[in-house]
Amino acid sequence: MKTLGEFILEKQHDFPHATGELSALLSAIKLGAKIIHHDINRAGLIDILGENGHANIQGERQMKLDAFANETFKAALEARVVIAGIASEEEDNLVIFGKDRATEGKYVVLMDPLDGSSNIDVNVSVGTIFSIYHRITNIGTPVTEQDFLQPGNKQVAAGYIVYGSSTMLVYTTGCGVHAFTYDPSIGVFYLSHENVQFPSIGKMYSINEGYYSKFPMGVKKYIKYCQKEDEKTNRPYTSRYIGSLVSDFHRNLLKGGIYIYPSTAQYPNGKLRLLYEGNPIAFLAEQAGGKATDGYQRILDIVPQKLHQRTPYFVGVKSMVDDADRFMAENP
Ligand code: AHG
Ligand code: MN
Ligand code: MN
């Protein structure tokens, strides 16, 4: 039985920067995860369900737990001196942790503190997503927005926590994907899945088919392809959609599947946010032998223009994403 802390120490050499920094960063994430786990498991008993009456900068109604998770992770990350500041789906602007940290902090963290918030009130699993970059401006000068608007291929670490039938933390530093299951009785994450890889052949597709009529033609045709019988390629695929990217991705990673959130009439640029959802999950997907695109190009190569930028999203087993991309290219 190996703990997350022991595993990180052992793999220090995975992290090209100084000793102890990844431990400090991930231990902040680990602490936030334990607090959220604790509260989610008492949802219904304490006052954390429902909306809080506010909207975030993207006009989405905030749930109480969105705001609580945001504050929890913000406080945990602020306590680590290596972090200059954060960007969050629930914050209008960058949060820089004071003057000294702005100049001396080496890392920036971007996060979706609570993913799948529409599932909270009905006891369905939700998640947290995080993405870590080394700053590109010089230490000694204040960190700038430029440090946060890096393409995903510059991430030094990324991961998610899924609060499901058990709570798991899954992360990568670019040397494979490793998953840890939380034992709440003693408050420890144990290594449960080392070097996770997508199955080579997929069998599930995940998309909100309620919006079918609003999808691009390539997606419509790909859905029909998924439903068509063909023994050689394992079709028809089975359909699974939770409505929480973390949970849908986690299942597809272990069982073999594709997740799609394309552009729609309501969301012409897609719904998912490139920096908080798209990039970290794409980094994990590629490290697990999968693929992530916007239907045409690699997610990790997109140069972000603004913090809350959205992107159409196709992620999962490589051969499945290849097929979906082909349908997109053939049906402009
Ligand atoms: P969030 O709760 O962080 O706003 O993210 C929700 C996202 C994603 O997790 C999920 O897959 C998708 O929105 C669901 O959207 P629809 O309800 O439109 O299918
Ligand atoms: Mn989300
Ligand atoms: Mn969210």
mmCIF file of C-alpha atoms and ligand atoms in Angstrom:
data_model
loop_
_atom_site.group_PDB
_atom_site.id
_atom_site.type_symbol
_atom_site.label_atom_id
_atom_site.label_comp_id
_atom_site.label_asym_id
_atom_site.label_seq_id
_atom_site.Cartn_x
_atom_site.Cartn_y
_atom_site.Cartn_z
ATOM 1 C CA MET A 1 0.000 0.000 0.000
ATOM 2 C CA LYS A 2 1.644 3.210 -1.186
ATOM 3 C CA THR A 3 0.326 6.656 -0.272
ATOM 4 C CA LEU A 4 0.120 9.614 -2.638
ATOM 5 C CA GLY A 5 2.753 11.427 -0.564
ATOM 6 C CA GLU A 6 5.187 8.491 -0.766
ATOM 7 C CA PHE A 7 4.554 8.045 -4.474
ATOM 8 C CA ILE A 8 5.262 11.709 -5.237
ATOM 9 C CA LEU A 9 8.518 11.609 -3.274
ATOM 10 C CA GLU A 10 9.575 8.484 -5.143
ATOM 11 C CA LYS A 11 8.779 10.121 -8.485
ATOM 12 C CA GLN A 12 10.422 13.457 -7.687
ATOM 13 C CA HIS A 13 12.652 12.996 -10.708
ATOM 14 C CA ASP A 14 9.508 13.125 -12.934
ATOM 15 C CA PHE A 15 9.259 16.763 -12.070
ATOM 16 C CA PRO A 16 11.984 18.630 -13.861
ATOM 17 C CA HIS A 17 12.087 21.431 -11.313
ATOM 18 C CA ALA A 18 13.334 21.637 -7.741
ATOM 19 C CA THR A 19 12.796 19.019 -5.060
ATOM 20 C CA GLY A 20 9.726 19.280 -2.911
ATOM 21 C CA GLU A 21 7.811 21.716 -5.102
ATOM 22 C CA LEU A 22 5.443 19.187 -6.616
ATOM 23 C CA SER A 23 4.832 17.731 -3.161
ATOM 24 C CA ALA A 24 3.933 21.176 -1.832
ATOM 25 C CA LEU A 25 1.628 21.876 -4.769
ATOM 26 C CA LEU A 26 -0.113 18.530 -4.764
ATOM 27 C CA SER A 27 -0.451 18.452 -1.008
ATOM 28 C CA ALA A 28 -2.497 21.670 -1.257
ATOM 29 C CA ILE A 29 -4.747 20.002 -3.845
ATOM 30 C CA LYS A 30 -4.934 16.879 -1.663
ATOM 31 C CA LEU A 31 -6.007 18.942 1.343
ATOM 32 C CA GLY A 32 -8.698 20.756 -0.667
ATOM 33 C CA ALA A 33 -9.942 17.399 -1.965
ATOM 34 C CA LYS A 34 -10.295 16.002 1.559
ATOM 35 C CA ILE A 35 -12.311 19.016 2.700
ATOM 36 C CA ILE A 36 -14.646 18.866 -0.320
ATOM 37 C CA HIS A 37 -15.012 15.088 0.089
ATOM 38 C CA HIS A 38 -15.992 15.602 3.712
ATOM 39 C CA ASP A 39 -18.668 18.157 2.853
ATOM 40 C CA ILE A 40 -20.049 16.387 -0.221
ATOM 41 C CA ASN A 41 -20.564 13.300 1.895
ATOM 42 C CA ARG A 42 -22.717 15.275 4.304
ATOM 43 C CA ALA A 43 -24.696 17.054 1.564
ATOM 44 C CA GLY A 44 -28.314 17.036 2.621
ATOM 45 C CA LEU A 45 -27.352 17.261 6.292
ATOM 46 C CA ILE A 46 -25.512 20.573 6.158
ATOM 47 C CA ASP A 47 -26.539 23.672 4.213
ATOM 48 C CA ILE A 48 -24.498 23.235 1.025
ATOM 49 C CA LEU A 49 -27.092 22.192 -1.564
ATOM 50 C CA GLY A 50 -28.767 24.508 -4.063
ATOM 51 C CA GLU A 51 -27.880 27.822 -5.636
ATOM 52 C CA ASN A 52 -26.324 30.751 -3.818
ATOM 53 C CA GLY A 53 -28.187 33.409 -5.794
ATOM 54 C CA HIS A 54 -25.125 34.629 -7.752
ATOM 55 C CA ALA A 55 -23.907 34.070 -11.303
ATOM 56 C CA ASN A 56 -20.266 33.583 -12.313
ATOM 57 C CA ILE A 57 -18.610 35.750 -14.972
ATOM 58 C CA GLN A 58 -19.843 33.385 -17.674
ATOM 59 C CA GLY A 59 -23.441 34.009 -16.626
ATOM 60 C CA GLU A 60 -23.860 30.528 -15.127
ATOM 61 C CA ARG A 61 -25.794 30.331 -11.871
ATOM 62 C CA GLN A 62 -23.468 29.466 -8.993
ATOM 63 C CA MET A 63 -24.252 26.623 -6.643
ATOM 64 C CA LYS A 64 -23.306 26.959 -2.967
ATOM 65 C CA LEU A 65 -20.808 24.162 -3.447
ATOM 66 C CA ASP A 66 -19.204 25.901 -6.481
ATOM 67 C CA ALA A 67 -18.383 28.866 -4.257
ATOM 68 C CA PHE A 68 -17.351 26.712 -1.279
ATOM 69 C CA ALA A 69 -15.030 24.552 -3.404
ATOM 70 C CA ASN A 70 -13.521 27.673 -4.963
ATOM 71 C CA GLU A 71 -12.799 29.257 -1.576
ATOM 72 C CA THR A 72 -11.423 25.990 -0.182
ATOM 73 C CA PHE A 73 -8.938 25.372 -2.999
ATOM 74 C CA LYS A 74 -7.992 29.051 -3.118
ATOM 75 C CA ALA A 75 -7.111 29.035 0.592
ATOM 76 C CA ALA A 76 -5.208 25.731 0.326
ATOM 77 C CA LEU A 77 -3.180 26.991 -2.647
ATOM 78 C CA GLU A 78 -2.521 30.374 -1.057
ATOM 79 C CA ALA A 79 -0.805 28.564 1.807
ATOM 80 C CA ARG A 80 1.925 27.278 -0.562
ATOM 81 C CA VAL A 81 4.644 29.847 -1.221
ATOM 82 C CA VAL A 82 5.648 28.392 -4.599
ATOM 83 C CA ILE A 83 2.331 29.496 -6.130
ATOM 84 C CA ALA A 84 2.106 33.081 -7.427
ATOM 85 C CA GLY A 85 -1.637 33.005 -8.076
ATOM 86 C CA ILE A 86 -4.586 31.172 -9.539
ATOM 87 C CA ALA A 87 -7.261 31.456 -12.196
ATOM 88 C CA SER A 88 -10.603 29.785 -11.574
ATOM 89 C CA GLU A 89 -13.833 29.203 -13.433
ATOM 90 C CA GLU A 90 -15.575 30.844 -10.458
ATOM 91 C CA GLU A 91 -13.389 33.979 -10.326
ATOM 92 C CA ASP A 92 -13.946 36.949 -12.643
ATOM 93 C CA ASN A 93 -10.225 37.806 -12.698
ATOM 94 C CA LEU A 94 -6.861 36.359 -11.775
ATOM 95 C CA VAL A 95 -6.224 35.940 -8.057
ATOM 96 C CA ILE A 96 -2.633 36.900 -7.249
ATOM 97 C CA PHE A 97 -1.489 36.047 -3.725
ATOM 98 C CA GLY A 98 0.022 39.412 -2.660
ATOM 99 C CA LYS A 99 3.042 41.409 -3.836
ATOM 100 C CA ASP A 100 5.867 39.109 -2.728
ATOM 101 C CA ARG A 101 4.196 36.044 -4.120
ATOM 102 C CA ALA A 102 3.476 37.834 -7.400
ATOM 103 C CA THR A 103 7.190 38.374 -7.908
ATOM 104 C CA GLU A 104 8.648 35.270 -6.233
ATOM 105 C CA GLY A 105 6.052 32.527 -6.862
ATOM 106 C CA LYS A 106 7.212 30.092 -9.545
ATOM 107 C CA TYR A 107 3.921 28.427 -10.469
ATOM 108 C CA VAL A 108 0.394 29.353 -11.466
ATOM 109 C CA VAL A 109 -2.611 27.063 -10.995
ATOM 110 C CA LEU A 110 -5.819 27.058 -13.073
ATOM 111 C CA MET A 111 -8.880 25.177 -11.884
ATOM 112 C CA ASP A 112 -12.488 24.185 -12.179
ATOM 113 C CA PRO A 113 -13.156 23.845 -8.438
ATOM 114 C CA LEU A 114 -16.410 21.975 -8.898
ATOM 115 C CA ASP A 115 -17.231 20.270 -12.168
ATOM 116 C CA GLY A 116 -20.711 18.955 -12.861
ATOM 117 C CA SER A 117 -22.457 21.223 -10.365
ATOM 118 C CA SER A 118 -25.878 20.420 -11.800
ATOM 119 C CA ASN A 119 -25.397 16.921 -10.311
ATOM 120 C CA ILE A 120 -24.774 17.957 -6.713
ATOM 121 C CA ASP A 121 -28.346 18.142 -5.528
ATOM 122 C CA VAL A 122 -29.206 14.663 -6.818
ATOM 123 C CA ASN A 123 -26.351 12.641 -5.341
ATOM 124 C CA VAL A 124 -24.488 12.091 -8.617
ATOM 125 C CA SER A 125 -20.705 12.284 -8.783
ATOM 126 C CA VAL A 126 -18.903 15.578 -9.369
ATOM 127 C CA GLY A 127 -15.237 16.547 -9.630
ATOM 128 C CA THR A 128 -12.440 19.106 -9.374
ATOM 129 C CA ILE A 129 -9.974 19.781 -12.206
ATOM 130 C CA PHE A 130 -6.535 21.430 -11.868
ATOM 131 C CA SER A 131 -3.770 22.511 -14.201
ATOM 132 C CA ILE A 132 -0.288 23.709 -13.203
ATOM 133 C CA TYR A 133 2.176 25.836 -15.197
ATOM 134 C CA HIS A 134 5.615 27.193 -14.531
ATOM 135 C CA ARG A 135 5.480 30.967 -15.015
ATOM 136 C CA ILE A 136 7.104 32.312 -18.189
ATOM 137 C CA THR A 137 7.823 35.850 -17.004
ATOM 138 C CA ASN A 138 10.979 36.330 -14.943
ATOM 139 C CA ILE A 139 11.035 35.652 -11.223
ATOM 140 C CA GLY A 140 11.482 39.024 -9.515
ATOM 141 C CA THR A 141 8.924 40.729 -11.779
ATOM 142 C CA PRO A 142 5.160 40.567 -11.113
ATOM 143 C CA VAL A 143 3.346 37.570 -12.591
ATOM 144 C CA THR A 144 1.072 38.629 -15.511
ATOM 145 C CA GLU A 145 -1.903 37.271 -17.437
ATOM 146 C CA GLN A 146 0.618 35.985 -19.981
ATOM 147 C CA ASP A 147 1.711 33.387 -17.406
ATOM 148 C CA PHE A 148 -1.829 32.011 -17.349
ATOM 149 C CA LEU A 149 -2.496 32.123 -21.098
ATOM 150 C CA GLN A 150 -0.032 29.400 -22.073
ATOM 151 C CA PRO A 151 -0.956 26.594 -24.448
ATOM 152 C CA GLY A 152 -1.773 23.306 -22.712
ATOM 153 C CA ASN A 153 1.391 21.664 -24.027
ATOM 154 C CA LYS A 154 3.283 23.754 -21.456
ATOM 155 C CA GLN A 155 1.501 22.235 -18.433
ATOM 156 C CA VAL A 156 3.878 20.759 -15.859
ATOM 157 C CA ALA A 157 1.138 18.816 -14.069
ATOM 158 C CA ALA A 158 -2.622 18.351 -14.278
ATOM 159 C CA GLY A 159 -5.278 16.174 -12.757
ATOM 160 C CA TYR A 160 -8.714 15.789 -11.298
ATOM 161 C CA ILE A 161 -10.499 14.543 -8.238
ATOM 162 C CA VAL A 162 -13.663 12.551 -8.787
ATOM 163 C CA TYR A 163 -16.055 12.451 -5.827
ATOM 164 C CA GLY A 164 -17.866 9.263 -6.796
ATOM 165 C CA SER A 165 -18.684 5.963 -5.148
ATOM 166 C CA SER A 166 -15.207 6.520 -3.761
ATOM 167 C CA THR A 167 -13.108 9.673 -4.013
ATOM 168 C CA MET A 168 -10.119 9.408 -6.353
ATOM 169 C CA LEU A 169 -7.287 11.736 -7.276
ATOM 170 C CA VAL A 170 -5.817 11.210 -10.750
ATOM 171 C CA TYR A 171 -2.787 13.176 -11.953
ATOM 172 C CA THR A 172 0.039 13.385 -14.447
ATOM 173 C CA THR A 173 3.335 15.234 -14.561
ATOM 174 C CA GLY A 174 3.980 14.035 -18.103
ATOM 175 C CA CYS A 175 5.209 10.579 -17.038
ATOM 176 C CA GLY A 176 1.998 8.568 -17.184
ATOM 177 C CA VAL A 177 -1.305 8.876 -15.360
ATOM 178 C CA HIS A 178 -1.611 7.655 -11.794
ATOM 179 C CA ALA A 179 -4.750 7.267 -9.712
ATOM 180 C CA PHE A 180 -5.182 7.224 -5.933
ATOM 181 C CA THR A 181 -8.233 6.144 -3.972
ATOM 182 C CA TYR A 182 -9.136 7.934 -0.756
ATOM 183 C CA ASP A 183 -9.594 5.997 2.463
ATOM 184 C CA PRO A 184 -11.793 8.369 4.480
ATOM 185 C CA SER A 185 -11.429 6.421 7.726
ATOM 186 C CA ILE A 186 -7.766 7.440 8.000
ATOM 187 C CA GLY A 187 -7.693 10.402 5.600
ATOM 188 C CA VAL A 188 -5.132 8.955 3.165
ATOM 189 C CA PHE A 189 -4.986 8.608 -0.646
ATOM 190 C CA TYR A 190 -3.545 5.223 -1.662
ATOM 191 C CA LEU A 191 -2.112 4.325 -5.068
ATOM 192 C CA SER A 192 -4.761 2.144 -6.706
ATOM 193 C CA HIS A 193 -4.040 2.446 -10.452
ATOM 194 C CA GLU A 194 -0.462 3.010 -11.630
ATOM 195 C CA ASN A 195 0.174 4.109 -15.207
ATOM 196 C CA VAL A 196 -3.446 4.065 -16.402
ATOM 197 C CA GLN A 197 -3.920 3.616 -20.168
ATOM 198 C CA PHE A 198 -7.089 3.811 -22.254
ATOM 199 C CA PRO A 199 -8.217 0.418 -23.586
ATOM 200 C CA SER A 200 -7.120 0.226 -27.238
ATOM 201 C CA ILE A 201 -10.690 -0.288 -28.457
ATOM 202 C CA GLY A 202 -13.555 1.848 -27.219
ATOM 203 C CA LYS A 203 -17.180 0.936 -26.677
ATOM 204 C CA MET A 204 -18.912 4.016 -25.217
ATOM 205 C CA TYR A 205 -19.883 7.429 -26.472
ATOM 206 C CA SER A 206 -20.843 10.304 -24.196
ATOM 207 C CA ILE A 207 -22.654 13.347 -25.547
ATOM 208 C CA ASN A 208 -25.764 15.305 -24.590
ATOM 209 C CA GLU A 209 -27.989 13.982 -27.385
ATOM 210 C CA GLY A 210 -30.807 16.280 -26.300
ATOM 211 C CA TYR A 211 -29.063 18.961 -28.377
ATOM 212 C CA TYR A 212 -28.817 16.734 -31.461
ATOM 213 C CA SER A 213 -30.622 19.162 -33.755
ATOM 214 C CA LYS A 214 -28.128 21.908 -32.791
ATOM 215 C CA PHE A 215 -24.981 19.867 -33.520
ATOM 216 C CA PRO A 216 -22.653 20.332 -36.519
ATOM 217 C CA MET A 217 -23.274 17.837 -39.354
ATOM 218 C CA GLY A 218 -20.006 15.968 -38.640
ATOM 219 C CA VAL A 219 -21.150 15.225 -35.060
ATOM 220 C CA LYS A 220 -24.621 14.156 -36.206
ATOM 221 C CA LYS A 221 -23.070 11.722 -38.670
ATOM 222 C CA TYR A 222 -20.587 10.436 -36.099
ATOM 223 C CA ILE A 223 -23.441 9.705 -33.658
ATOM 224 C CA LYS A 224 -25.212 7.689 -36.371
ATOM 225 C CA TYR A 225 -21.933 5.849 -36.991
ATOM 226 C CA CYS A 226 -21.674 5.011 -33.251
ATOM 227 C CA GLN A 227 -25.171 3.526 -33.370
ATOM 228 C CA LYS A 228 -24.610 1.433 -36.491
ATOM 229 C CA GLU A 229 -23.962 -2.306 -36.143
ATOM 230 C CA ASP A 230 -20.476 -3.516 -37.081
ATOM 231 C CA GLU A 231 -18.857 -6.469 -35.385
ATOM 232 C CA LYS A 232 -15.310 -5.609 -36.358
ATOM 233 C CA THR A 233 -15.376 -2.230 -34.610
ATOM 234 C CA ASN A 234 -17.489 -3.245 -31.618
ATOM 235 C CA ARG A 235 -20.514 -1.192 -32.737
ATOM 236 C CA PRO A 236 -23.113 -0.185 -31.808
ATOM 237 C CA TYR A 237 -21.351 1.603 -28.974
ATOM 238 C CA THR A 238 -23.204 1.990 -25.726
ATOM 239 C CA SER A 239 -24.238 5.509 -24.680
ATOM 240 C CA ARG A 240 -23.358 6.942 -21.245
ATOM 241 C CA TYR A 241 -23.679 10.592 -20.222
ATOM 242 C CA ILE A 242 -23.459 11.819 -16.638
ATOM 243 C CA GLY A 243 -23.199 15.540 -17.349
ATOM 244 C CA SER A 244 -20.002 15.948 -15.368
ATOM 245 C CA LEU A 245 -16.914 15.946 -17.574
ATOM 246 C CA VAL A 246 -14.699 14.517 -14.831
ATOM 247 C CA SER A 247 -16.987 11.550 -14.182
ATOM 248 C CA ASP A 248 -17.676 10.907 -17.869
ATOM 249 C CA PHE A 249 -13.966 11.111 -18.700
ATOM 250 C CA HIS A 250 -12.982 8.901 -15.763
ATOM 251 C CA ARG A 251 -15.388 6.173 -16.837
ATOM 252 C CA ASN A 252 -14.308 6.434 -20.490
ATOM 253 C CA LEU A 253 -10.649 6.245 -19.459
ATOM 254 C CA LEU A 254 -11.168 3.005 -17.554
ATOM 255 C CA LYS A 255 -13.750 1.398 -19.869
ATOM 256 C CA GLY A 256 -12.878 2.885 -23.277
ATOM 257 C CA GLY A 257 -14.958 5.687 -24.695
ATOM 258 C CA ILE A 258 -15.228 9.105 -26.271
ATOM 259 C CA TYR A 259 -16.681 12.280 -24.731
ATOM 260 C CA ILE A 260 -17.918 15.059 -27.021
ATOM 261 C CA TYR A 261 -19.162 18.568 -26.256
ATOM 262 C CA PRO A 262 -19.266 20.202 -29.707
ATOM 263 C CA SER A 263 -20.299 23.693 -30.697
ATOM 264 C CA THR A 264 -24.085 24.046 -30.514
ATOM 265 C CA ALA A 265 -26.534 26.795 -31.407
ATOM 266 C CA GLN A 266 -26.548 27.861 -27.726
ATOM 267 C CA TYR A 267 -22.750 27.568 -27.336
ATOM 268 C CA PRO A 268 -21.180 28.413 -30.728
ATOM 269 C CA ASN A 269 -17.670 27.904 -29.256
ATOM 270 C CA GLY A 270 -18.661 24.850 -27.254
ATOM 271 C CA LYS A 271 -19.403 24.942 -23.533
ATOM 272 C CA LEU A 272 -16.258 23.647 -21.887
ATOM 273 C CA ARG A 273 -13.536 26.033 -20.812
ATOM 274 C CA LEU A 274 -10.167 25.532 -22.496
ATOM 275 C CA LEU A 275 -8.008 26.487 -19.501
ATOM 276 C CA TYR A 276 -9.891 24.883 -16.620
ATOM 277 C CA GLU A 277 -11.360 21.782 -18.276
ATOM 278 C CA GLY A 278 -10.039 21.290 -21.823
ATOM 279 C CA ASN A 279 -6.270 21.463 -21.266
ATOM 280 C CA PRO A 280 -5.883 19.463 -18.050
ATOM 281 C CA ILE A 281 -8.120 16.644 -19.262
ATOM 282 C CA ALA A 282 -6.352 16.671 -22.665
ATOM 283 C CA PHE A 283 -2.946 16.334 -20.940
ATOM 284 C CA LEU A 284 -4.214 13.327 -18.971
ATOM 285 C CA ALA A 285 -5.839 11.832 -22.077
ATOM 286 C CA GLU A 286 -2.641 11.991 -24.127
ATOM 287 C CA GLN A 287 -0.581 10.615 -21.259
ATOM 288 C CA ALA A 288 -3.006 7.677 -21.115
ATOM 289 C CA GLY A 289 -2.600 6.976 -24.856
ATOM 290 C CA GLY A 290 -5.762 8.876 -25.876
ATOM 291 C CA LYS A 291 -6.429 11.999 -27.905
ATOM 292 C CA ALA A 292 -8.154 15.391 -27.424
ATOM 293 C CA THR A 293 -9.161 17.809 -30.180
ATOM 294 C CA ASP A 294 -11.671 20.555 -30.917
ATOM 295 C CA GLY A 295 -12.820 18.453 -33.870
ATOM 296 C CA TYR A 296 -9.991 19.716 -36.059
ATOM 297 C CA GLN A 297 -6.864 20.453 -34.057
ATOM 298 C CA ARG A 298 -5.024 19.245 -30.968
ATOM 299 C CA ILE A 299 -6.391 20.925 -27.837
ATOM 300 C CA LEU A 300 -2.941 21.231 -26.251
ATOM 301 C CA ASP A 301 -1.637 23.353 -29.159
ATOM 302 C CA ILE A 302 -4.351 26.030 -28.985
ATOM 303 C CA VAL A 303 -2.895 29.372 -27.892
ATOM 304 C CA PRO A 304 -5.474 30.867 -25.479
ATOM 305 C CA GLN A 305 -6.618 34.437 -26.067
ATOM 306 C CA LYS A 306 -8.549 34.933 -22.836
ATOM 307 C CA LEU A 307 -8.995 33.314 -19.446
ATOM 308 C CA HIS A 308 -12.541 32.034 -19.726
ATOM 309 C CA GLN A 309 -12.239 30.932 -23.357
ATOM 310 C CA ARG A 310 -14.444 28.023 -24.422
ATOM 311 C CA THR A 311 -13.719 25.272 -26.898
ATOM 312 C CA PRO A 312 -15.569 22.459 -28.660
ATOM 313 C CA TYR A 313 -14.208 19.236 -27.197
ATOM 314 C CA PHE A 314 -13.606 15.650 -28.366
ATOM 315 C CA VAL A 315 -11.630 13.429 -25.979
ATOM 316 C CA GLY A 316 -11.082 9.733 -25.408
ATOM 317 C CA VAL A 317 -9.726 6.569 -27.027
ATOM 318 C CA LYS A 318 -7.457 7.668 -29.873
ATOM 319 C CA SER A 319 -9.109 5.653 -32.640
ATOM 320 C CA MET A 320 -12.549 6.977 -31.640
ATOM 321 C CA VAL A 321 -11.398 10.619 -31.671
ATOM 322 C CA ASP A 322 -9.676 9.949 -35.030
ATOM 323 C CA ASP A 323 -13.032 8.726 -36.411
ATOM 324 C CA ALA A 324 -14.947 11.717 -35.020
ATOM 325 C CA ASP A 325 -12.340 14.155 -36.425
ATOM 326 C CA ARG A 326 -12.672 12.463 -39.812
ATOM 327 C CA PHE A 327 -16.450 13.007 -39.781
ATOM 328 C CA MET A 328 -15.859 16.673 -38.868
ATOM 329 C CA ALA A 329 -13.373 17.151 -41.725
ATOM 330 C CA GLU A 330 -15.652 15.418 -44.245
ATOM 331 C CA ASN A 331 -18.793 17.377 -43.257
ATOM 332 C CA PRO A 332 -17.852 21.044 -42.974
HETATM 333 P P1 AHG B 1 -19.431 23.000 -14.594
HETATM 334 O O1 AHG B 1 -20.321 22.312 -13.605
HETATM 335 O O2 AHG B 1 -18.022 23.165 -14.103
HETATM 336 O O3 AHG B 1 -20.016 24.291 -15.118
HETATM 337 O O4 AHG B 1 -19.204 22.053 -15.865
HETATM 338 C C1 AHG B 1 -20.295 21.409 -16.453
HETATM 339 C C2 AHG B 1 -19.882 20.962 -17.824
HETATM 340 C C3 AHG B 1 -19.313 19.557 -17.880
HETATM 341 O O5 AHG B 1 -18.791 19.046 -16.719
HETATM 342 C C4 AHG B 1 -20.479 18.726 -18.360
HETATM 343 O O6 AHG B 1 -20.042 17.646 -19.083
HETATM 344 C C5 AHG B 1 -21.286 19.675 -19.159
HETATM 345 O O7 AHG B 1 -21.053 20.946 -18.621
HETATM 346 C C6 AHG B 1 -22.744 19.355 -19.109
HETATM 347 O O8 AHG B 1 -23.446 20.253 -19.891
HETATM 348 P P2 AHG B 1 -24.926 19.950 -20.428
HETATM 349 O O9 AHG B 1 -25.806 19.991 -19.235
HETATM 350 O O10 AHG B 1 -25.167 21.064 -21.399
HETATM 351 O O11 AHG B 1 -24.882 18.594 -21.106
HETATM 352 MN MN MN B 2 -16.771 22.018 -15.317
HETATM 353 MN MN MN B 3 -17.333 24.181 -12.359
#
